[in-house]
């Protein structure tokens, strides 16, 4: 990866982070959902999606454990927006929240906060 494109240790490139930010903001508006009241959660989930997009070519859900990530990408069930989100508006990562969720905030645009992923 190009050095200038590095946002920090264990972070995705600017290009992939911005692509996933844009996706999340657009999808929140389209699905009538909101980001979490704690923006560090939203930032970290978008980072995880961006890293998967970078490593695997698809935004595999970052909040699950997979035996075989490549196989999961092909399976498509957990590619964001996953099937539970598309069918029932269930996002267990707390990225897209319905208005009745106790953790819901009011934003559909990311107020990015500094999060370190050193380990
Ligand atoms: S639970 Fe589904 S909608 Fe939520 S971040 Fe993961 S893949 Fe995306």
PDB file of C-alpha atoms and ligand atoms in Angstrom:
ATOM      1  CA  UNK A   1       0.000   0.000   0.000  1.00  0.00           C
ATOM      2  CA  UNK A   2       1.094   3.535  -0.724  1.00  0.00           C
ATOM      3  CA  UNK A   3       2.561   5.143   2.416  1.00  0.00           C
ATOM      4  CA  UNK A   4       0.575   8.378   1.933  1.00  0.00           C
ATOM      5  CA  UNK A   5      -2.590   6.376   1.893  1.00  0.00           C
ATOM      6  CA  UNK A   6      -1.986   5.060   5.408  1.00  0.00           C
ATOM      7  CA  UNK A   7      -4.348   6.496   7.999  1.00  0.00           C
ATOM      8  CA  UNK A   8      -2.660   4.774  10.931  1.00  0.00           C
ATOM      9  CA  UNK A   9      -1.776   1.397  12.320  1.00  0.00           C
ATOM     10  CA  UNK A  10      -4.235  -1.367  11.411  1.00  0.00           C
ATOM     11  CA  UNK A  11      -6.471   1.056   9.533  1.00  0.00           C
ATOM     12  CA  UNK A  12      -7.850   0.840   6.021  1.00  0.00           C
ATOM     13  CA  UNK A  13      -6.751   3.160   3.231  1.00  0.00           C
ATOM     14  CA  UNK A  14      -8.388   6.557   2.844  1.00  0.00           C
ATOM     15  CA  UNK A  15     -10.095   5.283  -0.312  1.00  0.00           C
ATOM     16  CA  UNK A  16     -11.692   2.264   1.333  1.00  0.00           C
ATOM     17  CA  UNK A  17     -12.628   4.061   4.541  1.00  0.00           C
ATOM     18  CA  UNK A  18     -14.305   6.852   2.583  1.00  0.00           C
ATOM     19  CA  UNK A  19     -16.097   4.344   0.343  1.00  0.00           C
ATOM     20  CA  UNK A  20     -17.550   2.556   3.365  1.00  0.00           C
ATOM     21  CA  UNK A  21     -18.410   5.818   5.118  1.00  0.00           C
ATOM     22  CA  UNK A  22     -20.325   6.909   2.058  1.00  0.00           C
ATOM     23  CA  UNK A  23     -22.058   3.540   1.797  1.00  0.00           C
ATOM     24  CA  UNK A  24     -23.068   3.626   5.505  1.00  0.00           C
ATOM     25  CA  UNK A  25     -24.416   7.171   5.308  1.00  0.00           C
ATOM     26  CA  UNK A  26     -26.395   6.476   2.148  1.00  0.00           C
ATOM     27  CA  UNK A  27     -27.746   3.163   3.429  1.00  0.00           C
ATOM     28  CA  UNK A  28     -28.807   4.656   6.790  1.00  0.00           C
ATOM     29  CA  UNK A  29     -30.875   7.258   4.952  1.00  0.00           C
ATOM     30  CA  UNK A  30     -32.311   4.722   2.539  1.00  0.00           C
ATOM     31  CA  UNK A  31     -33.252   2.242   5.276  1.00  0.00           C
ATOM     32  CA  UNK A  32     -34.514   4.924   7.683  1.00  0.00           C
ATOM     33  CA  UNK A  33     -32.013   3.939  10.364  1.00  0.00           C
ATOM     34  CA  UNK A  34     -29.575   5.980  12.452  1.00  0.00           C
ATOM     35  CA  UNK A  35     -26.052   5.638  13.758  1.00  0.00           C
ATOM     36  CA  UNK A  36     -25.262   4.796  17.357  1.00  0.00           C
ATOM     37  CA  UNK A  37     -25.268   7.542  19.977  1.00  0.00           C
ATOM     38  CA  UNK A  38     -21.606   6.622  20.611  1.00  0.00           C
ATOM     39  CA  UNK A  39     -19.752   7.628  17.398  1.00  0.00           C
ATOM     40  CA  UNK A  40     -16.715   5.523  18.304  1.00  0.00           C
ATOM     41  CA  UNK A  41     -18.869   2.433  17.675  1.00  0.00           C
ATOM     42  CA  UNK A  42     -19.879   3.686  14.221  1.00  0.00           C
ATOM     43  CA  UNK A  43     -16.296   4.662  13.387  1.00  0.00           C
ATOM     44  CA  UNK A  44     -14.951   1.259  14.449  1.00  0.00           C
ATOM     45  CA  UNK A  45     -17.573  -0.710  12.505  1.00  0.00           C
ATOM     46  CA  UNK A  46     -16.976   1.332   9.341  1.00  0.00           C
ATOM     47  CA  UNK A  47     -13.247   0.757   9.821  1.00  0.00           C
ATOM     48  CA  UNK A  48     -13.839  -2.978  10.084  1.00  0.00           C
ATOM     49  CA  UNK A  49     -15.941  -2.998   6.925  1.00  0.00           C
ATOM     50  CA  UNK A  50     -13.287  -0.968   5.093  1.00  0.00           C
ATOM     51  CA  UNK A  51     -10.523  -3.341   6.173  1.00  0.00           C
ATOM     52  CA  UNK A  52     -12.488  -6.329   4.961  1.00  0.00           C
ATOM     53  CA  UNK A  53     -13.147  -4.585   1.664  1.00  0.00           C
ATOM     54  CA  UNK A  54      -9.423  -3.993   1.361  1.00  0.00           C
ATOM     55  CA  UNK A  55      -8.352  -7.514   2.344  1.00  0.00           C
ATOM     56  CA  UNK A  56     -11.167  -9.550   0.828  1.00  0.00           C
ATOM     57  CA  UNK A  57     -12.674  -7.327  -1.855  1.00  0.00           C
ATOM     58  CA  UNK A  58     -16.037  -7.231  -0.074  1.00  0.00           C
ATOM     59  CA  UNK A  59     -17.367  -5.577   3.106  1.00  0.00           C
ATOM     60  CA  UNK A  60     -17.828  -8.726   5.151  1.00  0.00           C
ATOM     61  CA  UNK A  61     -19.466  -7.995   8.510  1.00  0.00           C
ATOM     62  CA  UNK A  62     -16.672  -7.154  10.973  1.00  0.00           C
ATOM     63  CA  UNK A  63     -18.528  -8.245  14.123  1.00  0.00           C
ATOM     64  CA  UNK A  64     -18.412 -11.987  13.608  1.00  0.00           C
ATOM     65  CA  UNK A  65     -15.853 -14.766  13.727  1.00  0.00           C
ATOM     66  CA  UNK A  66     -15.321 -16.740  10.510  1.00  0.00           C
ATOM     67  CA  UNK A  67     -13.456 -19.988   9.982  1.00  0.00           C
ATOM     68  CA  UNK A  68     -12.943 -19.044   6.350  1.00  0.00           C
ATOM     69  CA  UNK A  69     -13.432 -15.415   5.377  1.00  0.00           C
ATOM     70  CA  UNK A  70     -13.078 -16.001   1.615  1.00  0.00           C
ATOM     71  CA  UNK A  71     -15.829 -18.628   1.705  1.00  0.00           C
ATOM     72  CA  UNK A  72     -18.091 -16.269   3.660  1.00  0.00           C
ATOM     73  CA  UNK A  73     -17.602 -13.526   1.109  1.00  0.00           C
ATOM     74  CA  UNK A  74     -18.657 -15.924  -1.658  1.00  0.00           C
ATOM     75  CA  UNK A  75     -21.644 -17.004   0.385  1.00  0.00           C
ATOM     76  CA  UNK A  76     -22.704 -13.267   0.505  1.00  0.00           C
ATOM     77  CA  UNK A  77     -25.016 -13.680   3.538  1.00  0.00           C
ATOM     78  CA  UNK A  78     -22.762 -11.545   5.787  1.00  0.00           C
ATOM     79  CA  UNK A  79     -21.666  -9.023   3.167  1.00  0.00           C
ATOM     80  CA  UNK A  80     -22.900  -5.641   4.377  1.00  0.00           C
ATOM     81  CA  UNK A  81     -25.799  -4.924   4.311  1.00  0.00           C
ATOM     82  CA  UNK A  82     -26.285  -8.515   5.454  1.00  0.00           C
ATOM     83  CA  UNK A  83     -29.453 -10.538   4.998  1.00  0.00           C
ATOM     84  CA  UNK A  84     -30.807  -9.908   8.567  1.00  0.00           C
ATOM     85  CA  UNK A  85     -30.419  -6.163   7.948  1.00  0.00           C
ATOM     86  CA  UNK A  86     -32.003  -6.245   4.525  1.00  0.00           C
ATOM     87  CA  UNK A  87     -34.880  -8.436   5.634  1.00  0.00           C
ATOM     88  CA  UNK A  88     -35.564  -7.303   9.208  1.00  0.00           C
ATOM     89  CA  UNK A  89     -33.408  -4.224   9.880  1.00  0.00           C
ATOM     90  CA  UNK A  90     -31.310  -6.211  12.349  1.00  0.00           C
ATOM     91  CA  UNK A  91     -27.737  -4.980  12.596  1.00  0.00           C
ATOM     92  CA  UNK A  92     -25.955  -6.680  15.490  1.00  0.00           C
ATOM     93  CA  UNK A  93     -22.903  -4.410  14.971  1.00  0.00           C
ATOM     94  CA  UNK A  94     -24.934  -1.339  16.071  1.00  0.00           C
ATOM     95  CA  UNK A  95     -24.132   0.395  12.778  1.00  0.00           C
ATOM     96  CA  UNK A  96     -27.710   0.810  11.540  1.00  0.00           C
ATOM     97  CA  UNK A  97     -30.218   1.295  14.343  1.00  0.00           C
ATOM     98  CA  UNK A  98     -33.963   1.730  14.202  1.00  0.00           C
ATOM     99  CA  UNK A  99     -35.505   4.610  16.157  1.00  0.00           C
ATOM    100  CA  UNK A 100     -36.675   2.320  18.971  1.00  0.00           C
ATOM    101  CA  UNK A 101     -33.204   0.946  19.726  1.00  0.00           C
ATOM    102  CA  UNK A 102     -31.895   2.021  23.183  1.00  0.00           C
ATOM    103  CA  UNK A 103     -28.479   2.875  21.645  1.00  0.00           C
ATOM    104  CA  UNK A 104     -29.794   4.943  18.747  1.00  0.00           C
ATOM    105  CA  UNK A 105     -28.485   8.448  18.068  1.00  0.00           C
ATOM    106  CA  UNK A 106     -29.808  11.078  15.681  1.00  0.00           C
ATOM    107  CA  UNK A 107     -27.074  11.098  13.010  1.00  0.00           C
ATOM    108  CA  UNK A 108     -27.049   9.545   9.568  1.00  0.00           C
ATOM    109  CA  UNK A 109     -23.653  11.066   8.855  1.00  0.00           C
ATOM    110  CA  UNK A 110     -20.481   9.968  10.556  1.00  0.00           C
ATOM    111  CA  UNK A 111     -18.904  12.216  13.168  1.00  0.00           C
ATOM    112  CA  UNK A 112     -15.606  10.375  12.938  1.00  0.00           C
ATOM    113  CA  UNK A 113     -13.703  10.073  16.184  1.00  0.00           C
ATOM    114  CA  UNK A 114     -10.086   9.033  16.708  1.00  0.00           C
ATOM    115  CA  UNK A 115      -9.944   5.330  17.458  1.00  0.00           C
ATOM    116  CA  UNK A 116      -6.630   3.433  17.744  1.00  0.00           C
ATOM    117  CA  UNK A 117      -6.268  -0.168  16.699  1.00  0.00           C
ATOM    118  CA  UNK A 118      -2.769  -0.875  17.975  1.00  0.00           C
ATOM    119  CA  UNK A 119      -3.116  -4.482  18.930  1.00  0.00           C
TER     120      UNK A 119
HETATM  121  S1  LIG B   1     -24.698  -6.699  11.092  1.00  0.00           S
HETATM  122 FE1  LIG B   1     -25.134  -6.632   8.901  1.00  0.00          FE
HETATM  123  S2  LIG B   1     -25.739  -4.524   8.466  1.00  0.00           S
HETATM  124 FE2  LIG B   1     -24.692  -4.552  10.439  1.00  0.00          FE
HETATM  125  S3  LIG B   1     -22.541  -4.052   9.959  1.00  0.00           S
HETATM  126 FE3  LIG B   1     -22.740  -6.299  10.025  1.00  0.00          FE
HETATM  127  S4  LIG B   1     -23.146  -6.833   7.878  1.00  0.00           S
HETATM  128 FE4  LIG B   1     -23.541  -4.648   8.061  1.00  0.00          FE
END
